[in-house]
Amino acid sequence: MRICCAAPDSARQAPDRSRMLFPTGLFAIFFAAVLGLHWLLVRRAPRLVLPFLLLANFVFYSAFSLAFCIALLAVGLWTWAIGRGVADGRGRGLLWLGVGGVLAWLGWFKYAGFLIRETSPIGVALGLPPLPLPEILLPVGISFYVFQAISYMVDVHRGEARAEASPLKVLVYLTFFPHLAAGPIVRAAQFLPQLAQVPDRSRIPVVMGCLLILGGLAKKMLLANELATGLVDPVFRDPGGFGAGDILLACYGYTIQIWLDFSGYSDMAIGLAALLGYHFPRNFAQPFRALTLSDFWRRWHISLSSWLRDYLFKPLGGSRGTEAQTRRNLLVTMLLGGIWHGAAWTFVIWGALHGLALVLERALGGRAVPASAAGKVLRWAITFHIVVLAFVLFRAPDLATVAALAEGLAAAAPDAAWTPRILAIMALGLGLHFAPPDLRQRLESALRPLPAPLLGLVFGLAMLAIILAAPEGVAPFIYFQF
């Protein structure tokens, strides 16, 4: 199956030569080796823990592209060097140079092809020859490690993180393999202090980590992949071949799929890091419970939305100025958030739609809907359907597909996607989303007293059941393209 949100033609990902994805046997072998050696070093040679982690990170990343490992190393050394020069508020110009440098790196890979493709017709109209479209391979996880690099430089400049004398910790922070490919975006001020001390084996939340990994695997392999191959991909690939009901179902289905896919990845990343003794912040908090768009963004991709708030919205002025300035800042933040996801007009409009909705929501201030129980249901329905509509733009490879989907809503073609299997998967996905927020904690409390051998048997059987029930092949996570 192809990546569910296609990257622009001129900025595609490097070939996946080894399939080093979380839900693969190759990654399981890799992680088992890293986990065992990591804790052996913690016990016998703690000074080697960080060098070993750095080596493991680059082994993981080299499975996607050896050449981009060298580039990632260069970005890490650049980030460390800039941090040394901007500590404690010094070197504001150097900070701009550092941030501008990593953004230029990101811009070349993600946006050069798009800009050439969009501006070349203007040159042709003026009598200039068409510009050649470069073949650019998009490094896996580039947007995530660039944002983390910016976090380090800015946090050091603000005095919220310490400038590291050695590049080792900065490199481990940027390349840590659980979050390298698709986040969460971990702040320097959150993670670097954890690298300053050796993990404590007695405080490792083994049960929680295993539950997160198993839950993430189930979300991805059993539900998200099935929704993609059985519903979303076929409809978005050929909208004209499906009825209006199928198109509606696929729009709702993709909203569920992307939550399953991305929250599943985040769960696994948090669980893998926890087993190694490190803490990541949670990245999702039941976003489809939100009654407002602002609340949705406090619950969805929390590490990105909080990053945009602290490193873009607030520096622009946040809500400190006039109401007009606040609305402008919201629009700019969401527009740039959309562009961060990809160089395509669909992402630009996706960000603009969210920005306009947030501005309108702020202008109305809740006055348009009564505060009764029925009013809350209405607010939830409006918020959820704005999210669904925006995700159509997020998923569609181009605006022509969006237009075809809209036309299909008025077509009389018979529906074919409303199968009991697809409906059951969608219902199960929603059930997982709306489950009690403390469900995992309850499971953890029930399993923790079990003897280690029995606990291992339970987790082993659960893993085996997921593997046997999952279809063959593993689709890349949606956010691998970003």
Short mmCIF file of C-alpha atoms in Angstrom, two decimals:
data_model
loop_
_atom_site.label_atom_id
_atom_site.label_comp_id
_atom_site.label_asym_id
_atom_site.label_seq_id
_atom_site.Cartn_x
_atom_site.Cartn_y
_atom_site.Cartn_z
CA MET A 1 0.00 0.00 0.00
CA ARG A 2 1.29 3.46 -0.78
CA ILE A 3 1.72 6.16 1.81
CA CYS A 4 -1.71 7.40 2.65
CA CYS A 5 -0.95 11.09 2.10
CA ALA A 6 1.16 11.28 -1.01
CA ALA A 7 4.18 13.53 -0.87
CA PRO A 8 4.66 15.97 -3.71
CA ASP A 9 6.21 14.43 -6.81
CA SER A 10 9.36 16.49 -6.47
CA ALA A 11 9.88 15.77 -2.77
CA ARG A 12 9.34 12.10 -2.26
CA GLN A 13 10.81 9.93 0.45
CA ALA A 14 14.03 8.02 0.15
CA PRO A 15 13.46 4.39 -0.84
CA ASP A 16 12.57 2.18 2.08
CA ARG A 17 15.22 -0.48 1.61
CA SER A 18 15.03 -2.31 4.89
CA ARG A 19 11.48 -1.82 6.13
CA MET A 20 12.75 -0.61 9.51
CA LEU A 21 9.22 0.25 10.64
CA PHE A 22 7.97 -0.30 14.17
CA PRO A 23 5.54 -3.12 13.28
CA THR A 24 8.17 -5.34 11.59
CA GLY A 25 10.29 -8.28 12.61
CA LEU A 26 13.45 -6.40 11.65
CA PHE A 27 12.66 -3.59 14.07
CA ALA A 28 11.72 -6.10 16.80
CA ILE A 29 15.17 -7.71 16.48
CA PHE A 30 16.84 -4.29 16.45
CA PHE A 31 14.97 -3.06 19.52
CA ALA A 32 15.53 -6.29 21.48
CA ALA A 33 19.27 -5.97 20.87
CA VAL A 34 19.32 -2.27 21.77
CA LEU A 35 17.23 -2.84 24.91
CA GLY A 36 19.46 -5.64 26.19
CA LEU A 37 22.75 -3.87 25.48
CA HIS A 38 21.42 -0.58 26.82
CA TRP A 39 20.59 -1.97 30.23
CA LEU A 40 23.82 -3.99 30.30
CA LEU A 41 25.75 -0.77 29.80
CA VAL A 42 23.64 1.04 32.40
CA ARG A 43 24.75 -1.56 34.93
CA ARG A 44 28.39 -2.09 33.92
CA ALA A 45 29.58 0.90 31.87
CA PRO A 46 27.23 3.87 32.34
CA ARG A 47 29.61 6.24 30.55
CA LEU A 48 28.99 4.30 27.34
CA VAL A 49 25.19 4.58 27.47
CA LEU A 50 24.91 7.78 25.43
CA PRO A 51 27.53 6.83 22.81
CA PHE A 52 25.74 3.51 22.39
CA LEU A 53 22.36 5.20 22.01
CA LEU A 54 23.79 7.53 19.37
CA LEU A 55 25.18 4.56 17.47
CA ALA A 56 21.81 2.77 17.71
CA ASN A 57 20.02 5.88 16.45
CA PHE A 58 22.20 6.07 13.36
CA VAL A 59 21.89 2.34 12.71
CA PHE A 60 18.12 2.80 12.76
CA TYR A 61 18.22 5.83 10.45
CA SER A 62 20.76 4.27 8.08
CA ALA A 63 18.19 1.59 7.30
CA PHE A 64 16.21 4.30 5.51
CA SER A 65 19.14 6.16 3.95
CA LEU A 66 22.85 6.06 4.76
CA ALA A 67 23.46 9.35 2.96
CA PHE A 68 20.91 11.19 5.07
CA CYS A 69 22.65 9.98 8.23
CA ILE A 70 25.58 12.22 7.30
CA ALA A 71 23.19 15.11 6.70
CA LEU A 72 21.45 14.50 10.03
CA LEU A 73 24.84 14.50 11.76
CA ALA A 74 25.65 17.83 10.12
CA VAL A 75 22.35 19.35 11.30
CA GLY A 76 23.05 18.10 14.82
CA LEU A 77 26.55 19.58 14.91
CA TRP A 78 25.23 22.89 13.51
CA THR A 79 22.55 22.98 16.20
CA TRP A 80 25.06 22.26 18.95
CA ALA A 81 27.50 24.92 17.71
CA ILE A 82 24.79 27.58 17.47
CA GLY A 83 23.60 26.66 20.97
CA ARG A 84 27.08 27.29 22.33
CA GLY A 85 27.01 30.82 20.91
CA VAL A 86 23.52 31.90 21.97
CA ALA A 87 23.42 30.70 25.58
CA ASP A 88 21.90 33.01 28.20
CA GLY A 89 20.44 35.46 25.71
CA ARG A 90 23.67 36.12 23.81
CA GLY A 91 23.99 36.28 20.04
CA ARG A 92 20.48 37.04 18.83
CA GLY A 93 21.79 37.42 15.29
CA LEU A 94 23.52 34.05 15.60
CA LEU A 95 20.24 32.54 16.74
CA TRP A 96 18.53 33.84 13.61
CA LEU A 97 21.35 32.35 11.55
CA GLY A 98 20.97 28.99 13.29
CA VAL A 99 17.20 28.83 12.92
CA GLY A 100 17.39 30.13 9.37
CA GLY A 101 19.98 27.51 8.48
CA VAL A 102 17.91 24.51 9.57
CA LEU A 103 14.76 26.02 8.03
CA ALA A 104 16.64 26.46 4.74
CA TRP A 105 17.61 22.79 4.95
CA LEU A 106 13.99 21.84 5.48
CA GLY A 107 12.85 24.23 2.77
CA TRP A 108 15.09 22.77 0.10
CA PHE A 109 13.84 19.24 0.57
CA LYS A 110 10.17 20.01 1.13
CA TYR A 111 9.45 23.14 -0.87
CA ALA A 112 12.03 23.69 -3.63
CA GLY A 113 10.24 21.44 -6.09
CA PHE A 114 6.84 22.95 -5.28
CA LEU A 115 8.08 26.51 -5.76
CA ILE A 116 9.78 25.65 -9.05
CA ARG A 117 6.69 23.85 -10.31
CA GLU A 118 4.37 26.73 -9.39
CA THR A 119 6.58 29.58 -10.63
CA SER A 120 7.91 28.00 -13.81
CA PRO A 121 4.72 28.77 -15.82
CA ILE A 122 5.14 32.45 -14.96
CA GLY A 123 8.63 32.40 -16.42
CA VAL A 124 7.41 30.58 -19.52
CA ALA A 125 4.72 33.22 -20.01
CA LEU A 126 7.46 35.85 -19.90
CA GLY A 127 9.42 34.01 -22.57
CA LEU A 128 11.88 32.20 -20.32
CA PRO A 129 12.67 28.49 -20.72
CA PRO A 130 10.89 26.15 -18.29
CA LEU A 131 12.83 25.41 -15.13
CA PRO A 132 13.96 21.79 -14.68
CA LEU A 133 12.16 20.08 -11.82
CA PRO A 134 14.76 18.57 -9.46
CA GLU A 135 14.37 15.00 -8.23
CA ILE A 136 14.53 15.50 -4.47
CA LEU A 137 14.32 12.64 -1.99
CA LEU A 138 12.61 13.65 1.26
CA PRO A 139 14.54 12.46 4.34
CA VAL A 140 12.39 10.52 6.79
CA GLY A 141 11.51 12.63 9.82
CA ILE A 142 13.15 15.83 8.56
CA SER A 143 10.37 18.12 9.83
CA PHE A 144 10.50 16.58 13.29
CA TYR A 145 14.24 16.81 13.81
CA VAL A 146 14.35 20.33 12.38
CA PHE A 147 11.68 21.48 14.84
CA GLN A 148 13.60 19.83 17.68
CA ALA A 149 16.77 21.58 16.54
CA ILE A 150 14.93 24.90 16.68
CA SER A 151 13.63 23.99 20.13
CA TYR A 152 17.17 23.42 21.39
CA MET A 153 18.58 26.67 20.00
CA VAL A 154 15.68 28.80 21.19
CA ASP A 155 15.42 27.14 24.62
CA VAL A 156 19.15 27.67 25.17
CA HIS A 157 18.84 31.31 24.12
CA ARG A 158 15.89 31.80 26.49
CA GLY A 159 17.73 30.12 29.35
CA GLU A 160 15.21 27.28 29.52
CA ALA A 161 17.81 24.67 28.56
CA ARG A 162 21.53 24.44 29.22
CA ALA A 163 23.99 24.81 26.34
CA GLU A 164 25.76 21.46 26.15
CA ALA A 165 29.56 21.61 26.18
CA SER A 166 29.79 18.37 24.21
CA PRO A 167 27.73 17.63 21.08
CA LEU A 168 26.97 14.10 22.29
CA LYS A 169 23.76 14.86 24.21
CA VAL A 170 22.47 17.20 21.50
CA LEU A 171 23.01 14.51 18.88
CA VAL A 172 21.29 11.86 20.99
CA TYR A 173 18.40 14.26 21.60
CA LEU A 174 17.90 14.99 17.89
CA THR A 175 18.38 11.43 16.65
CA PHE A 176 16.72 9.34 19.39
CA PHE A 177 15.14 6.62 17.28
CA PRO A 178 11.73 6.23 19.00
CA HIS A 179 10.74 9.78 17.96
CA LEU A 180 13.10 10.38 15.02
CA ALA A 181 10.80 9.31 12.19
CA ALA A 182 7.46 10.83 13.23
CA GLY A 183 7.65 12.44 16.63
CA PRO A 184 6.41 13.31 19.19
CA ILE A 185 8.32 16.59 18.98
CA VAL A 186 10.21 16.49 22.27
CA ARG A 187 11.47 19.79 23.67
CA ALA A 188 15.13 20.20 24.55
CA ALA A 189 14.15 21.47 28.01
CA GLN A 190 12.14 18.28 28.55
CA PHE A 191 14.58 15.68 27.26
CA LEU A 192 18.14 16.89 27.81
CA PRO A 193 17.88 16.77 31.63
CA GLN A 194 16.95 13.08 31.27
CA LEU A 195 20.20 12.44 29.41
CA ALA A 196 22.19 14.01 32.24
CA GLN A 197 21.59 11.00 34.48
CA VAL A 198 21.71 7.25 34.02
CA PRO A 199 18.24 5.64 33.83
CA ASP A 200 17.10 3.85 36.98
CA ARG A 201 16.13 0.24 36.24
CA SER A 202 13.89 0.07 39.30
CA ARG A 203 11.69 2.88 37.99
CA ILE A 204 11.05 1.57 34.49
CA PRO A 205 7.28 1.33 33.80
CA VAL A 206 7.54 -2.03 32.04
CA VAL A 207 3.82 -2.82 32.08
CA MET A 208 2.86 0.64 30.84
CA GLY A 209 5.49 0.54 28.09
CA CYS A 210 4.35 -2.88 26.87
CA LEU A 211 0.69 -1.86 26.93
CA LEU A 212 1.46 1.24 24.88
CA ILE A 213 3.44 -0.77 22.33
CA LEU A 214 0.75 -3.45 22.02
CA GLY A 215 -2.00 -0.85 21.79
CA GLY A 216 -0.11 1.07 19.13
CA LEU A 217 0.49 -2.10 17.13
CA ALA A 218 -3.19 -3.01 17.28
CA LYS A 219 -4.28 0.47 16.20
CA LYS A 220 -1.90 0.44 13.25
CA MET A 221 -1.90 -3.16 12.06
CA LEU A 222 -5.46 -4.28 12.79
CA LEU A 223 -7.47 -1.11 12.26
CA ALA A 224 -5.70 1.74 10.46
CA ASN A 225 -4.29 -0.46 7.69
CA GLU A 226 -7.65 -2.13 7.13
CA LEU A 227 -9.43 1.22 6.86
CA ALA A 228 -6.80 2.42 4.40
CA THR A 229 -6.80 -0.57 2.07
CA GLY A 230 -10.49 -1.44 2.35
CA LEU A 231 -12.04 2.02 2.19
CA VAL A 232 -9.98 5.21 2.14
CA ASP A 233 -7.35 4.46 -0.50
CA PRO A 234 -9.76 3.11 -3.14
CA VAL A 235 -12.21 6.00 -2.75
CA PHE A 236 -9.57 8.75 -2.80
CA ARG A 237 -7.79 7.06 -5.70
CA ASP A 238 -10.90 6.94 -7.91
CA PRO A 239 -13.80 9.00 -6.49
CA GLY A 240 -15.77 8.61 -9.70
CA GLY A 241 -16.08 4.89 -9.16
CA PHE A 242 -17.96 5.22 -5.87
CA GLY A 243 -21.31 6.51 -4.71
CA ALA A 244 -22.05 9.48 -2.47
CA GLY A 245 -22.43 7.22 0.57
CA ASP A 246 -19.03 5.64 -0.07
CA ILE A 247 -17.39 9.06 -0.32
CA LEU A 248 -18.96 10.21 2.93
CA LEU A 249 -17.91 6.99 4.62
CA ALA A 250 -14.35 7.40 3.34
CA CYS A 251 -14.17 10.96 4.68
CA TYR A 252 -15.22 9.81 8.12
CA GLY A 253 -13.07 6.72 7.72
CA TYR A 254 -9.93 8.74 7.04
CA THR A 255 -10.53 10.87 10.12
CA ILE A 256 -10.62 7.69 12.18
CA GLN A 257 -7.72 6.15 10.26
CA ILE A 258 -5.32 9.04 10.77
CA TRP A 259 -6.07 9.12 14.50
CA LEU A 260 -5.47 5.36 14.76
CA ASP A 261 -2.32 5.55 12.65
CA PHE A 262 -0.68 8.56 14.26
CA SER A 263 -1.77 7.99 17.85
CA GLY A 264 -0.68 4.37 17.39
CA TYR A 265 2.79 5.52 16.34
CA SER A 266 2.94 7.97 19.25
CA ASP A 267 1.87 5.26 21.71
CA MET A 268 4.61 2.97 20.45
CA ALA A 269 7.23 5.73 20.53
CA ILE A 270 6.31 6.62 24.13
CA GLY A 271 6.34 2.95 25.12
CA LEU A 272 9.70 2.21 23.47
CA ALA A 273 11.29 5.24 25.12
CA ALA A 274 9.82 4.23 28.49
CA LEU A 275 11.39 0.77 28.29
CA LEU A 276 14.75 2.47 27.72
CA GLY A 277 14.18 4.69 30.76
CA TYR A 278 13.11 7.94 29.09
CA HIS A 279 9.87 9.89 29.25
CA PHE A 280 8.01 11.42 26.30
CA PRO A 281 4.95 13.65 26.73
CA ARG A 282 1.65 12.30 25.45
CA ASN A 283 0.65 13.39 21.97
CA PHE A 284 -3.12 12.79 21.90
CA ALA A 285 -5.92 13.30 24.41
CA GLN A 286 -9.15 12.07 22.80
CA PRO A 287 -9.29 14.91 20.26
CA PHE A 288 -12.73 14.00 18.91
CA ARG A 289 -14.27 14.89 22.26
CA ALA A 290 -13.49 18.55 21.61
CA LEU A 291 -16.36 21.03 21.61
CA THR A 292 -14.28 23.78 19.96
CA LEU A 293 -11.46 23.94 17.43
CA SER A 294 -9.14 25.46 20.01
CA ASP A 295 -9.85 22.51 22.32
CA PHE A 296 -9.26 20.12 19.40
CA TRP A 297 -5.78 21.55 18.95
CA ARG A 298 -5.09 21.12 22.65
CA ARG A 299 -5.85 17.42 22.19
CA TRP A 300 -4.55 16.63 18.68
CA HIS A 301 -0.81 16.23 17.93
CA ILE A 302 -0.15 18.03 21.19
CA SER A 303 3.60 18.23 20.66
CA LEU A 304 3.16 20.09 17.35
CA SER A 305 0.32 22.38 18.44
CA SER A 306 2.18 23.39 21.61
CA TRP A 307 5.37 23.90 19.56
CA LEU A 308 3.52 26.20 17.15
CA ARG A 309 2.04 28.06 20.11
CA ASP A 310 5.36 28.59 21.94
CA TYR A 311 7.75 29.10 19.03
CA LEU A 312 5.52 30.82 16.48
CA PHE A 313 2.21 32.17 17.81
CA LYS A 314 3.65 33.77 20.95
CA PRO A 315 6.73 35.27 19.22
CA LEU A 316 4.36 36.78 16.64
CA GLY A 317 2.63 38.53 19.52
CA GLY A 318 0.15 35.87 20.58
CA SER A 319 -2.96 37.43 22.04
CA ARG A 320 -1.14 40.35 23.66
CA GLY A 321 -2.03 42.93 21.01
CA THR A 322 -5.31 44.07 19.53
CA GLU A 323 -8.01 41.62 18.52
CA ALA A 324 -7.10 42.14 14.86
CA GLN A 325 -3.47 41.30 15.59
CA THR A 326 -4.46 38.19 17.53
CA ARG A 327 -6.57 36.98 14.62
CA ARG A 328 -3.71 37.65 12.24
CA ASN A 329 -1.36 35.65 14.46
CA LEU A 330 -3.79 32.74 14.55
CA LEU A 331 -4.13 32.74 10.77
CA VAL A 332 -0.39 32.93 10.18
CA THR A 333 0.31 30.17 12.72
CA MET A 334 -2.20 27.75 11.25
CA LEU A 335 -1.23 28.59 7.68
CA LEU A 336 2.41 27.86 8.44
CA GLY A 337 1.31 24.74 10.31
CA GLY A 338 -0.40 23.59 7.14
CA ILE A 339 2.66 24.35 5.03
CA TRP A 340 4.81 22.43 7.53
CA HIS A 341 2.85 19.31 6.65
CA GLY A 342 3.67 19.51 2.96
CA ALA A 343 4.30 21.59 -0.13
CA ALA A 344 0.90 21.33 -1.78
CA TRP A 345 -2.10 23.61 -2.10
CA THR A 346 -4.19 21.06 -0.23
CA PHE A 347 -2.06 21.58 2.89
CA VAL A 348 -2.09 25.35 2.46
CA ILE A 349 -5.89 25.37 2.32
CA TRP A 350 -6.08 22.86 5.19
CA GLY A 351 -4.09 25.24 7.40
CA ALA A 352 -6.05 28.28 6.21
CA LEU A 353 -9.35 26.52 6.92
CA HIS A 354 -8.32 25.74 10.48
CA GLY A 355 -7.02 29.29 10.93
CA LEU A 356 -10.24 30.88 9.67
CA ALA A 357 -12.33 28.54 11.82
CA LEU A 358 -10.29 29.48 14.90
CA VAL A 359 -10.67 33.18 14.11
CA LEU A 360 -14.44 32.81 13.64
CA GLU A 361 -14.71 30.78 16.83
CA ARG A 362 -12.86 33.48 18.73
CA ALA A 363 -15.04 36.22 17.23
CA LEU A 364 -18.26 34.43 18.19
CA GLY A 365 -16.98 33.60 21.66
CA GLY A 366 -19.53 30.81 22.11
CA ARG A 367 -22.46 33.18 21.66
CA ALA A 368 -23.81 31.44 18.55
CA VAL A 369 -24.66 28.20 20.38
CA PRO A 370 -26.57 27.94 23.68
CA ALA A 371 -24.82 26.44 26.70
CA SER A 372 -27.45 23.71 27.17
CA ALA A 373 -26.86 19.99 26.69
CA ALA A 374 -28.26 20.22 23.17
CA GLY A 375 -25.97 23.19 22.55
CA LYS A 376 -22.94 21.12 23.59
CA VAL A 377 -23.94 18.36 21.17
CA LEU A 378 -24.29 20.95 18.41
CA ARG A 379 -20.90 22.47 19.22
CA TRP A 380 -19.32 19.01 19.15
CA ALA A 381 -20.96 18.20 15.81
CA ILE A 382 -19.80 21.46 14.22
CA THR A 383 -16.25 21.04 15.49
CA PHE A 384 -16.03 17.39 14.44
CA HIS A 385 -17.31 18.07 10.93
CA ILE A 386 -14.91 20.98 10.40
CA VAL A 387 -12.13 18.53 11.32
CA VAL A 388 -13.50 15.90 8.91
CA LEU A 389 -13.83 18.43 6.10
CA ALA A 390 -10.29 19.69 6.66
CA PHE A 391 -8.92 16.13 6.69
CA VAL A 392 -10.33 15.62 3.18
CA LEU A 393 -7.87 18.29 2.05
CA PHE A 394 -5.16 16.71 4.17
CA ARG A 395 -5.65 13.30 2.54
CA ALA A 396 -6.35 14.27 -1.07
CA PRO A 397 -3.22 14.27 -3.27
CA ASP A 398 -4.40 17.37 -5.16
CA LEU A 399 -7.27 19.80 -5.55
CA ALA A 400 -8.60 17.86 -8.56
CA THR A 401 -9.28 14.93 -6.24
CA VAL A 402 -11.10 17.24 -3.81
CA ALA A 403 -13.27 18.48 -6.69
CA ALA A 404 -13.95 14.89 -7.82
CA LEU A 405 -14.99 13.94 -4.28
CA ALA A 406 -17.37 16.91 -4.15
CA GLU A 407 -18.86 15.96 -7.52
CA GLY A 408 -19.24 12.39 -6.36
CA LEU A 409 -21.49 13.50 -3.51
CA ALA A 410 -24.08 14.38 -6.15
CA ALA A 411 -23.55 11.22 -8.23
CA ALA A 412 -26.01 8.35 -8.38
CA ALA A 413 -23.44 5.55 -8.39
CA PRO A 414 -24.29 2.61 -6.11
CA ASP A 415 -22.49 2.34 -2.79
CA ALA A 416 -20.05 -0.54 -2.45
CA ALA A 417 -17.92 0.30 0.60
CA TRP A 418 -20.56 -0.08 3.29
CA THR A 419 -19.50 -3.58 4.26
CA PRO A 420 -20.03 -5.02 7.74
CA ARG A 421 -16.25 -5.42 8.12
CA ILE A 422 -15.48 -1.77 7.39
CA LEU A 423 -18.31 -0.54 9.62
CA ALA A 424 -17.12 -2.80 12.44
CA ILE A 425 -13.55 -1.49 12.15
CA MET A 426 -14.77 2.12 12.20
CA ALA A 427 -16.93 1.39 15.22
CA LEU A 428 -14.04 -0.30 17.01
CA GLY A 429 -11.75 2.62 16.22
CA LEU A 430 -14.24 5.09 17.64
CA GLY A 431 -14.74 2.83 20.62
CA LEU A 432 -11.02 2.93 21.38
CA HIS A 433 -11.03 6.69 21.03
CA PHE A 434 -13.98 7.26 23.36
CA ALA A 435 -12.96 4.60 25.89
CA PRO A 436 -12.49 5.81 29.48
CA PRO A 437 -9.33 7.94 29.60
CA ASP A 438 -7.92 5.85 32.45
CA LEU A 439 -8.46 2.48 30.73
CA ARG A 440 -4.74 1.86 30.23
CA GLN A 441 -4.04 2.75 33.87
CA ARG A 442 -6.69 0.26 34.95
CA LEU A 443 -5.13 -2.47 32.82
CA GLU A 444 -1.72 -1.57 34.17
CA SER A 445 -2.94 -1.84 37.77
CA ALA A 446 -4.51 -5.23 37.05
CA LEU A 447 -1.40 -6.65 35.35
CA ARG A 448 1.38 -5.21 37.51
CA PRO A 449 0.96 -7.70 40.40
CA LEU A 450 1.42 -10.70 38.06
CA PRO A 451 4.71 -12.63 38.31
CA ALA A 452 7.20 -11.72 35.59
CA PRO A 453 6.95 -15.08 33.73
CA LEU A 454 3.15 -14.89 33.61
CA LEU A 455 3.28 -11.25 32.57
CA GLY A 456 5.68 -12.14 29.77
CA LEU A 457 3.33 -14.91 28.64
CA VAL A 458 0.35 -12.54 28.56
CA PHE A 459 2.21 -9.94 26.50
CA GLY A 460 3.68 -12.60 24.24
CA LEU A 461 0.29 -14.11 23.48
CA ALA A 462 -1.18 -10.67 22.85
CA MET A 463 1.64 -9.88 20.42
CA LEU A 464 1.17 -13.21 18.66
CA ALA A 465 -2.57 -12.58 18.31
CA ILE A 466 -1.95 -9.19 16.72
CA ILE A 467 0.59 -10.65 14.29
CA LEU A 468 -1.70 -13.51 13.28
CA ALA A 469 -4.73 -11.27 12.84
CA ALA A 470 -2.92 -8.53 10.90
CA PRO A 471 -2.81 -8.58 7.09
CA GLU A 472 0.48 -9.18 5.31
CA GLY A 473 2.71 -6.20 4.70
CA VAL A 474 3.05 -3.01 6.71
CA ALA A 475 2.10 0.38 5.30
CA PRO A 476 4.34 3.30 6.30
CA PHE A 477 2.90 5.49 9.02
CA ILE A 478 1.11 8.51 7.57
CA TYR A 479 3.39 10.98 9.33
CA PHE A 480 6.57 9.37 7.97
CA GLN A 481 6.24 11.71 4.98
CA PHE A 482 6.52 14.82 7.11
#
